Amino acid sequence: MKKLFALMALSGMLFFTAPNAVVAQDEAAAPAAQQEQVDLTADPVEEAAAAAEQGQSLHSQLKQKFIEGGPMFMSFVLIALILGLAFAIERVLYLNLATSNTKKLLANVEQALESGGVEAAKDVCRKTRGPVASIFYQGLDRFDHGIEVVEKSIISYGGVQAGLLEKGLSWIALFIALAPMLGFMGTVIGMIGAFDAIEVAGDISPTLVAGGIKVALITTVSGLLVAIILQIFYNYCIAKIDGIVNNMEDASISLLDMLVKYELKK
């Protein structure tokens, strides 16, 4: 009997303590689940902050690469970029201002010739900007000397205007060629530094060579980027000049025909 009562008491204790243990386990697991849920909700915020930090650090990354590439050679490459862009922007502005509507100018000059003669046509050219109007004015100014003199004057002054359009392009071409040369020079200097480090250490290890190779690659990439940017501006200026010169030639031929007809009417 005593053994029976002891077994019944033990089973009762197990019955009452088991639910309490399950409840305790559930209560312990609840904060862990809440903590995991909080962590999951915090991950996107942290990722957004990290992404924003990466976007804001672009300037600092460029600055760091500039320093890693070697301030001396990178400074020369930067100066080539600044000066080349200065000449390129000046040419772009000048060429856009030099572009004019030649058909409208020819129509105005023809109308002025019919209504007021050569002086009225010269006044129209004087009030119009651009190299085409300047060439017209030089030709009209020598109309009294004959058509042959007018033609020679137009050809001569057309060459002067073409030279003015091409002014400064040689400097842009210089910086296009100079920037990669400076980058390659930095490459050579970086490789020399890497081999000097190997010679001093007496052993080849990635850490010794990495610094010099890194400098070499950064300077090379910087020089090539500068050359690519300036080459785009240079080709744009060349295309713009070709278009203006073609308009000058066509308009000059039209002006000569117009003056011949005007002289026959006199």
XYZ file of N, CA, C and O in Angstrom, residues 8 62 72 78 82 94 145 153 184 212 222 248:
48
model
N 1.262 7.170 -6.688
C 0.184 8.123 -6.988
C 0.643 9.549 -6.708
O 0.342 10.483 -7.464
N 36.236 58.995 -54.572
C 37.052 59.606 -55.619
C 38.279 60.285 -55.034
O 39.376 60.209 -55.592
N 51.046 63.613 -57.043
C 51.842 64.340 -58.027
C 51.328 64.074 -59.449
O 50.951 65.003 -60.167
N 44.707 65.940 -63.557
C 43.575 66.817 -63.251
C 43.741 68.182 -63.913
O 42.775 68.759 -64.429
N 41.182 70.023 -66.555
C 40.602 71.359 -66.347
C 40.910 72.278 -67.522
O 40.024 72.958 -68.061
N 31.652 79.479 -78.706
C 31.971 80.321 -79.862
C 31.325 79.772 -81.137
O 30.752 80.529 -81.944
N 34.860 97.360 -107.246
C 36.090 96.962 -107.938
C 35.868 95.812 -108.922
O 36.818 95.379 -109.572
N 38.191 88.481 -102.600
C 38.008 88.959 -101.231
C 37.233 87.946 -100.391
O 37.578 87.691 -99.227
N 50.375 56.943 -68.182
C 51.355 55.874 -68.406
C 52.647 56.129 -67.642
O 53.300 55.186 -67.181
N 52.213 49.177 -55.596
C 52.722 49.760 -56.828
C 51.814 49.517 -58.017
O 51.587 50.411 -58.836
N 42.802 57.047 -65.025
C 42.507 58.480 -64.960
C 42.928 59.187 -66.244
O 42.173 59.998 -66.796
N 29.366 78.466 -95.238
C 30.069 79.637 -95.745
C 30.325 79.527 -97.246
O 30.107 80.487 -98.006
